[in-house]
Amino acid sequence: MKILIVGSGGREHAIAWKAAQSPLADKIYCAPGNGGIAEYAECVPIGAMEFDKLAAFAKEKEIDLTIIGMDDPLVGGIVDVFEKEGLRVFGPRANAAILEGSKAFSKDLMKKYHIPTAAYENFTDAAAAMEYLETAKYPIVLKADGLALGKGVLICGTKEEAMDGVRSIMVDKKFGDAGNALVIEEFMTGREVSVLTFVDGTHIAPMTSAQDHKRAKDGDQGLNTGGMGTFSPSPFYTPDVDAFCREHIYQPTVDAMAAEGRPFVGIIFFGLMITAEGPKVLEYNARFGDPEAQVVLPRMNNDIIEVMEACIDGRLDEIELEFARNAAVCVVLASDGYPVAYEKGFPVTGLDTVKAKEKDGYYVFHAGTKLEDGQILTNGGRVLGVTAIGKNLKLARQRAYEAVEWVGFENKYFRHDIGKAIDEAEEN
Ligand code: AMP
Ligand code: GLY
């Protein structure tokens, strides 16, 4: 098979790395790709939002399967464009990707189908939102309706903060059109877990659990980022929690989308909060997480192409997912200053050291890099993700931080506490 992957981050590197192991994959292309993906795939300089060019490329090269990694093209309807051209593609159509594209839509869906989530109200008018805040309970959570690079959520401790938040999202349009509508929701406490699930429109195949660290600095301080590190599995995602989620969250969400005439094919990323009252949905995404993919895929024993093909054909019930009984930790190496301002263009050293130890369970997934004259250069805020496998989380964490030291570049920055809270919880 000829395969095209659309995207350019660490997640797409992990997908390309996994796809390259499939005996079904004869040739892989990636648009636009990055310096690391180039090892497994021929990178093509077409942007992820250039749907017509991508479809024309897929036709010209007789691509058998296109995999969409990123949210923007999915929400923008890339799958519809490919399907119209008779091309086979893995990912939800725009009318299903709205599960991620509109938080107001997803909240209303959960309410209608009794899927556990935080209590909320939707607003399209700033004055009405502010009036609601007068009598609300604090802390409270504000969410810009649309896509905002994972940064459109504000947790507000006081009424004043929340009023400022409404102004910045709905009036000043800090997140652009994503702030045309606003969800105001109850603040939940508990353990956060992410579960990525293959979906074929009808059936579900949940993958092993993972947890992200969204804040830029140690101790969950600093600004929200795309994700500074992950671990898998989460010790808080017990078999009881899994059973509850399958029955009351995952399957009902897929059934609800089908009932609404929006059958979902692809990946649903369930962002969950395990509260004292049980698991509730924090958010849905319509794709693999980044850097969740970088800890989940190295633990997956299945052929990813086979699973994706089963999703497209509606026969996911024939597939049994299997994950190794170990753990993985991914530490993101960023450029100092991310997520605000940072420099690019520095040479990266030590990548071969990690690569040479791949058979021992060390991996490096490129996020913001480019290959220039045979040299890998930093080319983004999140530069690389270093993943290590271990028998348990504590060992995986030790090994990931060991490998972090092998890789060098100017302005290298990373969090020192990825998975630390978990080590401590496991020891007690
Ligand atoms: P989201 O993009 O919806 O996942 O939100 C980003 C982060 O904000 C989540 O990972 C949570 O840490 C936090 N968050 C979102 N909604 C809530 C909520 N209702 N209660 C508490 N924390 C929340
Ligand atoms: N790591 C969070 C996300 O991919 O949305």
Short mmCIF file of C-alpha atoms and ligand atoms in Angstrom, two decimals:
data_model
loop_
_atom_site.label_atom_id
_atom_site.label_comp_id
_atom_site.label_asym_id
_atom_site.label_seq_id
_atom_site.Cartn_x
_atom_site.Cartn_y
_atom_site.Cartn_z
CA MET A 1 0.00 0.00 0.00
CA LYS A 2 0.95 3.62 -0.55
CA ILE A 3 0.20 5.77 2.46
CA LEU A 4 0.01 9.56 2.95
CA ILE A 5 0.11 11.08 6.43
CA VAL A 6 -1.05 14.69 6.84
CA GLY A 7 0.62 16.72 9.59
CA SER A 8 4.04 17.71 10.87
CA GLY A 9 4.24 17.16 14.63
CA GLY A 10 5.50 14.55 17.10
CA ARG A 11 2.15 12.78 16.82
CA GLU A 12 2.56 12.39 13.06
CA HIS A 13 6.12 11.13 13.60
CA ALA A 14 4.78 8.48 15.97
CA ILE A 15 2.08 7.52 13.45
CA ALA A 16 4.65 7.35 10.62
CA TRP A 17 7.03 5.28 12.76
CA LYS A 18 4.22 2.85 13.64
CA ALA A 19 2.89 2.70 10.07
CA ALA A 20 6.39 1.95 8.77
CA GLN A 21 6.35 -1.29 10.82
CA SER A 22 3.26 -2.54 8.99
CA PRO A 23 3.91 -5.19 6.35
CA LEU A 24 1.04 -3.53 4.45
CA ALA A 25 2.98 -0.28 4.01
CA ASP A 26 5.17 -0.26 0.90
CA LYS A 27 5.69 3.49 0.61
CA ILE A 28 4.88 6.35 3.01
CA TYR A 29 4.57 10.04 2.19
CA CYS A 30 4.01 12.81 4.72
CA ALA A 31 2.73 16.34 4.03
CA PRO A 32 4.40 18.50 5.12
CA GLY A 33 6.30 16.27 7.60
CA ASN A 34 9.42 17.25 9.53
CA GLY A 35 13.10 16.35 9.90
CA GLY A 36 12.43 13.14 11.84
CA ILE A 37 9.51 11.89 9.78
CA ALA A 38 11.81 12.07 6.74
CA GLU A 39 13.44 8.87 7.98
CA TYR A 40 10.27 6.82 7.37
CA ALA A 41 8.43 8.88 4.81
CA GLU A 42 9.05 11.02 1.78
CA CYS A 43 8.13 14.52 2.95
CA VAL A 44 6.10 16.57 0.49
CA PRO A 45 5.94 20.37 0.81
CA ILE A 46 2.14 20.72 0.82
CA GLY A 47 0.44 22.35 3.81
CA ALA A 48 -2.14 20.45 5.87
CA MET A 49 -4.86 22.97 4.92
CA GLU A 50 -4.22 22.75 1.17
CA PHE A 51 -6.95 20.17 0.63
CA ASP A 52 -7.15 20.36 -3.17
CA LYS A 53 -3.39 20.07 -3.59
CA LEU A 54 -3.28 17.15 -1.16
CA ALA A 55 -6.11 15.36 -2.96
CA ALA A 56 -4.42 15.95 -6.32
CA PHE A 57 -1.16 14.56 -4.92
CA ALA A 58 -2.96 11.50 -3.54
CA LYS A 59 -4.53 10.85 -6.96
CA GLU A 60 -1.31 11.35 -8.85
CA LYS A 61 0.64 8.99 -6.58
CA GLU A 62 -2.25 6.50 -6.34
CA ILE A 63 -2.28 6.68 -2.55
CA ASP A 64 -4.27 3.80 -1.02
CA LEU A 65 -4.80 5.35 2.41
CA THR A 66 -4.46 8.91 3.74
CA ILE A 67 -4.22 9.41 7.50
CA ILE A 68 -5.11 12.84 8.89
CA GLY A 69 -3.22 13.56 12.11
CA MET A 70 -4.24 17.13 12.91
CA ASP A 71 -7.44 18.79 14.11
CA ASP A 72 -7.58 21.84 11.81
CA PRO A 73 -7.86 19.96 8.51
CA LEU A 74 -10.36 17.52 10.01
CA VAL A 75 -12.62 20.29 11.32
CA GLY A 76 -12.14 22.10 8.00
CA GLY A 77 -13.48 19.14 6.03
CA ILE A 78 -10.43 17.48 4.45
CA VAL A 79 -12.07 14.05 4.71
CA ASP A 80 -15.11 15.25 2.76
CA VAL A 81 -12.83 16.59 -0.01
CA PHE A 82 -10.91 13.28 -0.23
CA GLU A 83 -14.08 11.17 -0.19
CA LYS A 84 -15.60 13.27 -2.97
CA GLU A 85 -12.54 12.47 -5.05
CA GLY A 86 -13.00 8.77 -4.31
CA LEU A 87 -9.90 8.63 -2.09
CA ARG A 88 -9.66 6.37 0.96
CA VAL A 89 -9.01 8.38 4.11
CA PHE A 90 -8.80 7.77 7.87
CA GLY A 91 -10.48 10.45 9.97
CA PRO A 92 -13.93 11.93 10.66
CA ARG A 93 -15.86 14.04 8.15
CA ALA A 94 -16.43 17.69 9.11
CA ASN A 95 -19.91 16.94 10.44
CA ALA A 96 -18.36 14.48 12.94
CA ALA A 97 -15.11 16.38 13.66
CA ILE A 98 -17.40 19.07 15.09
CA LEU A 99 -17.19 16.97 18.25
CA GLU A 100 -13.83 18.73 18.71
CA GLY A 101 -14.54 21.79 16.57
CA SER A 102 -17.37 23.12 18.73
CA LYS A 103 -17.42 22.76 22.48
CA ALA A 104 -21.01 24.09 22.53
CA PHE A 105 -22.01 21.27 20.15
CA SER A 106 -20.27 18.62 22.23
CA LYS A 107 -21.79 19.87 25.51
CA ASP A 108 -25.30 19.88 24.00
CA LEU A 109 -24.72 16.36 22.63
CA MET A 110 -23.67 15.07 26.06
CA LYS A 111 -26.68 16.69 27.71
CA LYS A 112 -29.12 15.27 25.15
CA TYR A 113 -27.70 11.73 25.45
CA HIS A 114 -27.07 11.77 29.23
CA ILE A 115 -23.30 11.38 28.93
CA PRO A 116 -21.66 12.43 32.23
CA THR A 117 -19.96 15.84 32.03
CA ALA A 118 -19.74 19.11 33.99
CA ALA A 119 -22.90 21.26 34.26
CA TYR A 120 -22.72 24.19 31.79
CA GLU A 121 -24.42 26.98 29.87
CA ASN A 122 -23.66 28.12 26.29
CA PHE A 123 -23.50 31.82 25.39
CA THR A 124 -23.20 33.80 22.14
CA ASP A 125 -23.61 37.15 23.86
CA ALA A 126 -21.00 38.64 26.22
CA ALA A 127 -23.55 40.60 28.27
CA ALA A 128 -25.59 37.47 28.96
CA ALA A 129 -22.43 35.56 29.93
CA MET A 130 -21.47 38.33 32.36
CA GLU A 131 -24.94 38.40 33.90
CA TYR A 132 -24.69 34.64 34.47
CA LEU A 133 -21.32 35.12 36.20
CA GLU A 134 -22.90 37.48 38.76
CA THR A 135 -24.53 34.60 40.61
CA ALA A 136 -22.24 31.71 39.60
CA LYS A 137 -20.13 29.53 41.91
CA TYR A 138 -16.31 29.91 41.82
CA PRO A 139 -13.91 28.63 40.59
CA ILE A 140 -15.57 28.38 37.20
CA VAL A 141 -14.35 27.34 33.74
CA LEU A 142 -14.65 29.39 30.52
CA LYS A 143 -14.16 27.65 27.18
CA ALA A 144 -13.96 29.34 23.79
CA ASP A 145 -16.28 27.33 21.53
CA GLY A 146 -13.88 26.70 18.64
CA LEU A 147 -10.31 25.47 18.04
CA ALA A 148 -7.71 27.51 19.96
CA LEU A 149 -4.52 25.36 19.89
CA GLY A 150 -5.52 23.81 23.24
CA LYS A 151 -5.34 27.24 24.87
CA GLY A 152 -9.00 28.35 24.82
CA VAL A 153 -9.84 27.19 28.36
CA LEU A 154 -9.65 29.57 31.32
CA ILE A 155 -10.07 28.44 34.91
CA CYS A 156 -11.21 31.48 36.90
CA GLY A 157 -10.97 31.65 40.69
CA THR A 158 -13.00 34.83 41.08
CA LYS A 159 -15.83 36.75 39.45
CA GLU A 160 -13.42 39.51 38.38
CA GLU A 161 -11.12 37.03 36.62
CA ALA A 162 -14.10 35.43 34.88
CA MET A 163 -15.44 38.83 33.73
CA ASP A 164 -12.00 39.64 32.30
CA GLY A 165 -11.97 36.20 30.66
CA VAL A 166 -15.34 36.80 28.94
CA ARG A 167 -14.08 40.14 27.69
CA SER A 168 -10.85 38.67 26.31
CA ILE A 169 -12.57 35.71 24.59
CA MET A 170 -15.84 37.28 23.36
CA VAL A 171 -15.05 40.99 22.98
CA ASP A 172 -11.29 41.25 22.31
CA LYS A 173 -11.41 37.91 20.43
CA LYS A 174 -8.14 36.66 21.90
CA PHE A 175 -8.75 33.31 20.19
CA GLY A 176 -10.31 34.82 17.05
CA ASP A 177 -13.60 33.36 15.82
CA ALA A 178 -13.21 30.49 18.30
CA GLY A 179 -14.63 33.04 20.78
CA ASN A 180 -17.87 33.74 18.88
CA ALA A 181 -19.52 31.42 21.36
CA LEU A 182 -18.57 30.50 24.91
CA VAL A 183 -19.22 27.58 27.22
CA ILE A 184 -19.25 28.37 30.94
CA GLU A 185 -18.97 25.21 32.97
CA GLU A 186 -18.72 23.90 36.48
CA PHE A 187 -15.18 23.36 37.82
CA MET A 188 -14.48 19.67 38.48
CA THR A 189 -11.80 18.14 40.66
CA GLY A 190 -10.24 14.71 40.37
CA ARG A 191 -7.66 12.83 38.31
CA GLU A 192 -7.38 13.62 34.61
CA VAL A 193 -6.97 10.76 32.16
CA SER A 194 -7.02 10.60 28.36
CA VAL A 195 -8.26 7.61 26.42
CA LEU A 196 -7.87 7.51 22.65
CA THR A 197 -10.39 5.26 20.94
CA PHE A 198 -10.54 3.86 17.41
CA VAL A 199 -14.09 4.24 16.05
CA ASP A 200 -15.66 2.82 12.87
CA GLY A 201 -18.97 4.67 13.01
CA THR A 202 -20.55 1.98 15.19
CA HIS A 203 -17.94 0.04 17.17
CA ILE A 204 -15.24 1.25 19.55
CA ALA A 205 -11.75 -0.03 20.32
CA PRO A 206 -10.30 2.02 23.20
CA MET A 207 -6.53 2.17 23.51
CA THR A 208 -4.57 2.14 26.74
CA SER A 209 -4.87 5.25 28.96
CA ALA A 210 -2.47 8.19 29.10
CA GLN A 211 -2.01 11.47 30.92
CA ASP A 212 -0.69 14.77 29.60
CA HIS A 213 1.04 17.65 31.43
CA LYS A 214 -0.34 20.80 29.81
CA ARG A 215 1.38 23.54 31.79
CA ALA A 216 4.79 24.86 30.70
CA LYS A 217 6.55 24.63 34.06
CA ASP A 218 7.28 22.13 36.81
CA GLY A 219 4.57 21.67 39.42
CA ASP A 220 1.87 22.48 36.83
CA GLN A 221 2.82 26.15 36.85
CA GLY A 222 3.06 28.55 33.92
CA LEU A 223 1.02 28.86 30.75
CA ASN A 224 -0.96 26.12 29.02
CA THR A 225 0.90 24.47 26.14
CA GLY A 226 0.11 21.81 23.57
CA GLY A 227 1.53 19.31 26.12
CA MET A 228 4.95 19.03 27.81
CA GLY A 229 4.98 15.31 28.46
CA THR A 230 2.85 12.22 28.93
CA PHE A 231 2.83 8.85 30.58
CA SER A 232 0.89 5.66 29.93
CA PRO A 233 -0.96 3.88 31.45
CA SER A 234 -2.62 5.94 34.19
CA PRO A 235 -2.81 3.99 37.49
CA PHE A 236 -6.07 5.82 38.19
CA TYR A 237 -7.71 4.30 35.12
CA THR A 238 -8.75 1.08 36.84
CA PRO A 239 -10.70 -1.79 35.23
CA ASP A 240 -13.85 -0.48 36.97
CA VAL A 241 -13.35 3.00 35.56
CA ASP A 242 -12.71 1.47 32.12
CA ALA A 243 -15.91 -0.58 32.29
CA PHE A 244 -17.93 2.47 33.38
CA CYS A 245 -16.48 4.62 30.59
CA ARG A 246 -17.13 2.05 27.87
CA GLU A 247 -20.76 1.66 28.94
CA HIS A 248 -21.65 5.24 29.88
CA ILE A 249 -19.28 7.44 27.86
CA TYR A 250 -17.50 5.87 24.84
CA GLN A 251 -20.25 3.77 23.27
CA PRO A 252 -23.01 6.32 24.05
CA THR A 253 -20.95 9.07 22.36
CA VAL A 254 -20.47 6.99 19.20
CA ASP A 255 -24.17 5.98 19.23
CA ALA A 256 -25.20 9.62 19.75
CA MET A 257 -23.13 10.78 16.76
CA ALA A 258 -24.66 8.04 14.58
CA ALA A 259 -28.18 8.94 15.79
CA GLU A 260 -27.53 12.59 14.89
CA GLY A 261 -26.61 11.58 11.33
CA ARG A 262 -22.93 12.29 12.00
CA PRO A 263 -21.30 8.84 12.07
CA PHE A 264 -17.78 9.15 13.47
CA VAL A 265 -14.92 7.25 11.83
CA GLY A 266 -11.42 7.84 13.17
CA ILE A 267 -10.06 8.52 16.62
CA ILE A 268 -12.08 9.98 19.47
CA PHE A 269 -9.82 11.31 22.21
CA PHE A 270 -11.79 11.29 25.44
CA GLY A 271 -10.42 13.80 27.96
CA LEU A 272 -11.81 12.55 31.27
CA MET A 273 -11.91 13.73 34.86
CA ILE A 274 -12.30 10.91 37.37
CA THR A 275 -14.35 12.76 40.00
CA ALA A 276 -15.72 11.56 43.33
CA GLU A 277 -19.02 11.01 41.49
CA GLY A 278 -17.35 8.94 38.79
CA PRO A 279 -15.72 9.67 35.41
CA LYS A 280 -16.96 12.70 33.46
CA VAL A 281 -16.00 14.10 30.05
CA LEU A 282 -13.73 17.18 30.09
CA GLU A 283 -13.40 17.39 26.33
CA TYR A 284 -13.49 15.47 23.09
CA ASN A 285 -10.84 15.63 20.39
CA ALA A 286 -11.26 14.09 16.95
CA ARG A 287 -7.68 12.78 16.53
CA PHE A 288 -4.70 11.27 18.35
CA GLY A 289 -3.28 13.43 21.15
CA ASP A 290 0.12 15.02 20.88
CA PRO A 291 2.15 13.87 22.90
CA GLU A 292 -0.32 11.10 23.93
CA ALA A 293 0.38 9.21 20.67
CA GLN A 294 4.07 9.16 21.59
CA VAL A 295 3.40 6.96 24.66
CA VAL A 296 0.39 4.96 23.46
CA LEU A 297 1.63 3.82 20.03
CA PRO A 298 4.98 2.41 21.24
CA ARG A 299 2.97 0.16 23.61
CA MET A 300 0.52 -1.04 20.93
CA ASN A 301 1.17 -4.49 19.51
CA ASN A 302 -1.32 -4.24 16.63
CA ASP A 303 -0.61 -3.22 13.05
CA ILE A 304 -1.95 0.36 12.95
CA ILE A 305 -2.75 0.19 9.24
CA GLU A 306 -4.84 -2.94 9.74
CA VAL A 307 -6.80 -1.21 12.54
CA MET A 308 -7.37 1.94 10.49
CA GLU A 309 -8.54 -0.12 7.49
CA ALA A 310 -11.01 -1.91 9.76
CA CYS A 311 -12.33 1.48 10.94
CA ILE A 312 -12.92 2.69 7.40
CA ASP A 313 -14.67 -0.58 6.47
CA GLY A 314 -16.87 -0.66 9.59
CA ARG A 315 -15.45 -3.95 10.87
CA LEU A 316 -13.60 -2.78 13.96
CA ASP A 317 -15.46 -5.49 15.92
CA GLU A 318 -13.11 -8.01 14.24
CA ILE A 319 -10.05 -6.35 15.81
CA GLU A 320 -8.73 -7.04 19.29
CA LEU A 321 -6.35 -4.32 20.42
CA GLU A 322 -3.37 -5.47 22.42
CA PHE A 323 -0.99 -3.35 24.50
CA ALA A 324 2.29 -4.38 26.12
CA ARG A 325 2.14 -4.80 29.90
CA ASN A 326 4.67 -2.08 30.53
CA ALA A 327 4.71 1.70 30.83
CA ALA A 328 5.94 4.62 28.76
CA VAL A 329 6.95 8.18 29.57
CA CYS A 330 7.46 10.95 27.00
CA VAL A 331 9.32 14.13 27.94
CA VAL A 332 8.96 17.02 25.49
CA LEU A 333 12.13 19.00 24.77
CA ALA A 334 11.07 22.54 23.91
CA SER A 335 12.82 25.77 22.95
CA ASP A 336 13.14 27.99 26.00
CA GLY A 337 10.38 30.61 25.89
CA TYR A 338 7.70 28.29 24.45
CA PRO A 339 4.68 28.81 24.34
CA VAL A 340 5.28 32.56 23.94
CA ALA A 341 8.47 33.52 22.05
CA TYR A 342 11.48 31.36 21.22
CA GLU A 343 14.35 31.07 18.76
CA LYS A 344 14.78 28.42 16.07
CA GLY A 345 17.50 27.08 13.79
CA PHE A 346 19.89 25.46 16.32
CA PRO A 347 21.58 22.13 15.47
CA VAL A 348 20.34 19.11 17.44
CA THR A 349 22.95 16.60 18.66
CA GLY A 350 22.70 13.11 20.14
CA LEU A 351 19.77 11.86 18.07
CA ASP A 352 21.79 8.87 16.84
CA THR A 353 22.48 7.82 20.44
CA VAL A 354 18.75 7.49 21.11
CA LYS A 355 18.09 5.91 17.73
CA ALA A 356 20.74 3.24 18.38
CA LYS A 357 18.82 2.21 21.49
CA GLU A 358 15.41 1.86 19.89
CA LYS A 359 15.45 -1.90 20.41
CA ASP A 360 15.93 -1.22 24.14
CA GLY A 361 12.78 0.93 24.22
CA TYR A 362 14.11 4.46 23.71
CA TYR A 363 12.53 6.62 21.02
CA VAL A 364 12.77 10.18 19.83
CA PHE A 365 9.82 11.72 18.01
CA HIS A 366 10.42 15.00 16.21
CA ALA A 367 7.89 17.81 16.60
CA GLY A 368 9.48 21.07 15.44
CA THR A 369 12.61 20.14 13.49
CA LYS A 370 13.82 20.43 9.94
CA LEU A 371 16.51 18.65 7.99
CA GLU A 372 18.95 21.04 6.30
CA ASP A 373 22.14 19.90 4.54
CA GLY A 374 22.07 16.62 6.44
CA GLN A 375 21.74 18.36 9.82
CA ILE A 376 18.62 18.38 12.05
CA LEU A 377 17.79 21.92 13.23
CA THR A 378 15.26 23.14 15.81
CA ASN A 379 12.25 24.56 14.01
CA GLY A 380 9.47 25.08 16.54
CA GLY A 381 8.41 25.54 20.17
CA ARG A 382 8.06 21.86 20.94
CA VAL A 383 11.18 20.41 19.28
CA LEU A 384 11.26 16.71 20.22
CA GLY A 385 9.59 14.14 22.42
CA VAL A 386 11.84 11.57 24.07
CA THR A 387 9.92 8.41 24.97
CA ALA A 388 11.17 5.49 27.04
CA ILE A 389 9.53 2.20 27.88
CA GLY A 390 9.99 0.62 31.31
CA LYS A 391 8.58 -2.29 33.27
CA ASN A 392 6.61 0.22 35.34
CA LEU A 393 6.09 3.98 35.34
CA LYS A 394 8.92 4.66 37.71
CA LEU A 395 11.46 2.86 35.52
CA ALA A 396 10.06 4.35 32.33
CA ARG A 397 10.39 7.79 33.88
CA GLN A 398 13.99 7.17 34.96
CA ARG A 399 14.89 5.95 31.50
CA ALA A 400 13.15 8.85 29.74
CA TYR A 401 15.09 11.39 31.84
CA GLU A 402 18.31 9.48 31.16
CA ALA A 403 17.70 9.74 27.40
CA VAL A 404 16.78 13.44 27.67
CA GLU A 405 20.43 14.07 28.59
CA TRP A 406 21.70 12.39 25.41
CA VAL A 407 20.02 14.99 23.20
CA GLY A 408 21.35 18.54 23.04
CA PHE A 409 20.49 21.88 21.43
CA GLU A 410 20.80 25.52 22.38
CA ASN A 411 17.92 26.78 24.58
CA LYS A 412 16.78 23.22 25.38
CA TYR A 413 13.98 23.35 27.97
CA PHE A 414 11.91 20.58 29.54
CA ARG A 415 9.84 19.79 32.62
CA HIS A 416 11.54 17.68 35.27
CA ASP A 417 8.38 16.22 36.80
CA ILE A 418 6.61 14.30 34.03
CA GLY A 419 4.84 11.42 35.78
CA LYS A 420 6.35 12.30 39.13
CA ALA A 421 3.04 12.60 40.98
CA ILE A 422 2.29 9.10 39.78
CA ASP A 423 5.51 7.59 41.11
CA GLU A 424 4.64 9.05 44.45
CA ALA A 425 1.06 7.82 44.33
CA GLU A 426 2.27 4.31 43.46
CA GLU A 427 4.73 4.25 46.32
CA ASN A 428 1.97 5.08 48.86
P1 AMP B 1 -9.67 21.13 27.60
O1 AMP B 1 -8.95 21.81 26.46
O2 AMP B 1 -11.15 21.21 27.56
O3 AMP B 1 -9.14 19.76 27.91
O4 AMP B 1 -9.20 21.94 28.89
C1 AMP B 1 -7.86 22.13 29.20
C2 AMP B 1 -7.62 21.77 30.62
O5 AMP B 1 -8.43 22.59 31.47
C3 AMP B 1 -8.03 20.36 30.97
O6 AMP B 1 -7.04 19.44 30.65
C4 AMP B 1 -8.28 20.47 32.45
O7 AMP B 1 -7.06 20.42 33.16
C5 AMP B 1 -8.85 21.85 32.58
N1 AMP B 1 -10.34 21.82 32.60
C6 AMP B 1 -11.16 21.86 31.54
N2 AMP B 1 -12.45 21.81 31.95
C7 AMP B 1 -12.43 21.72 33.28
C8 AMP B 1 -13.44 21.61 34.29
N3 AMP B 1 -14.73 21.64 33.99
N4 AMP B 1 -13.03 21.52 35.57
C9 AMP B 1 -11.73 21.53 35.89
N5 AMP B 1 -10.74 21.62 35.00
C10 AMP B 1 -11.07 21.72 33.71
N1 GLY B 2 -2.06 16.76 24.35
C1 GLY B 2 -3.37 17.26 24.19
C2 GLY B 2 -3.89 17.25 22.84
O1 GLY B 2 -3.35 16.66 21.92
O2 GLY B 2 -4.94 17.84 22.64
#
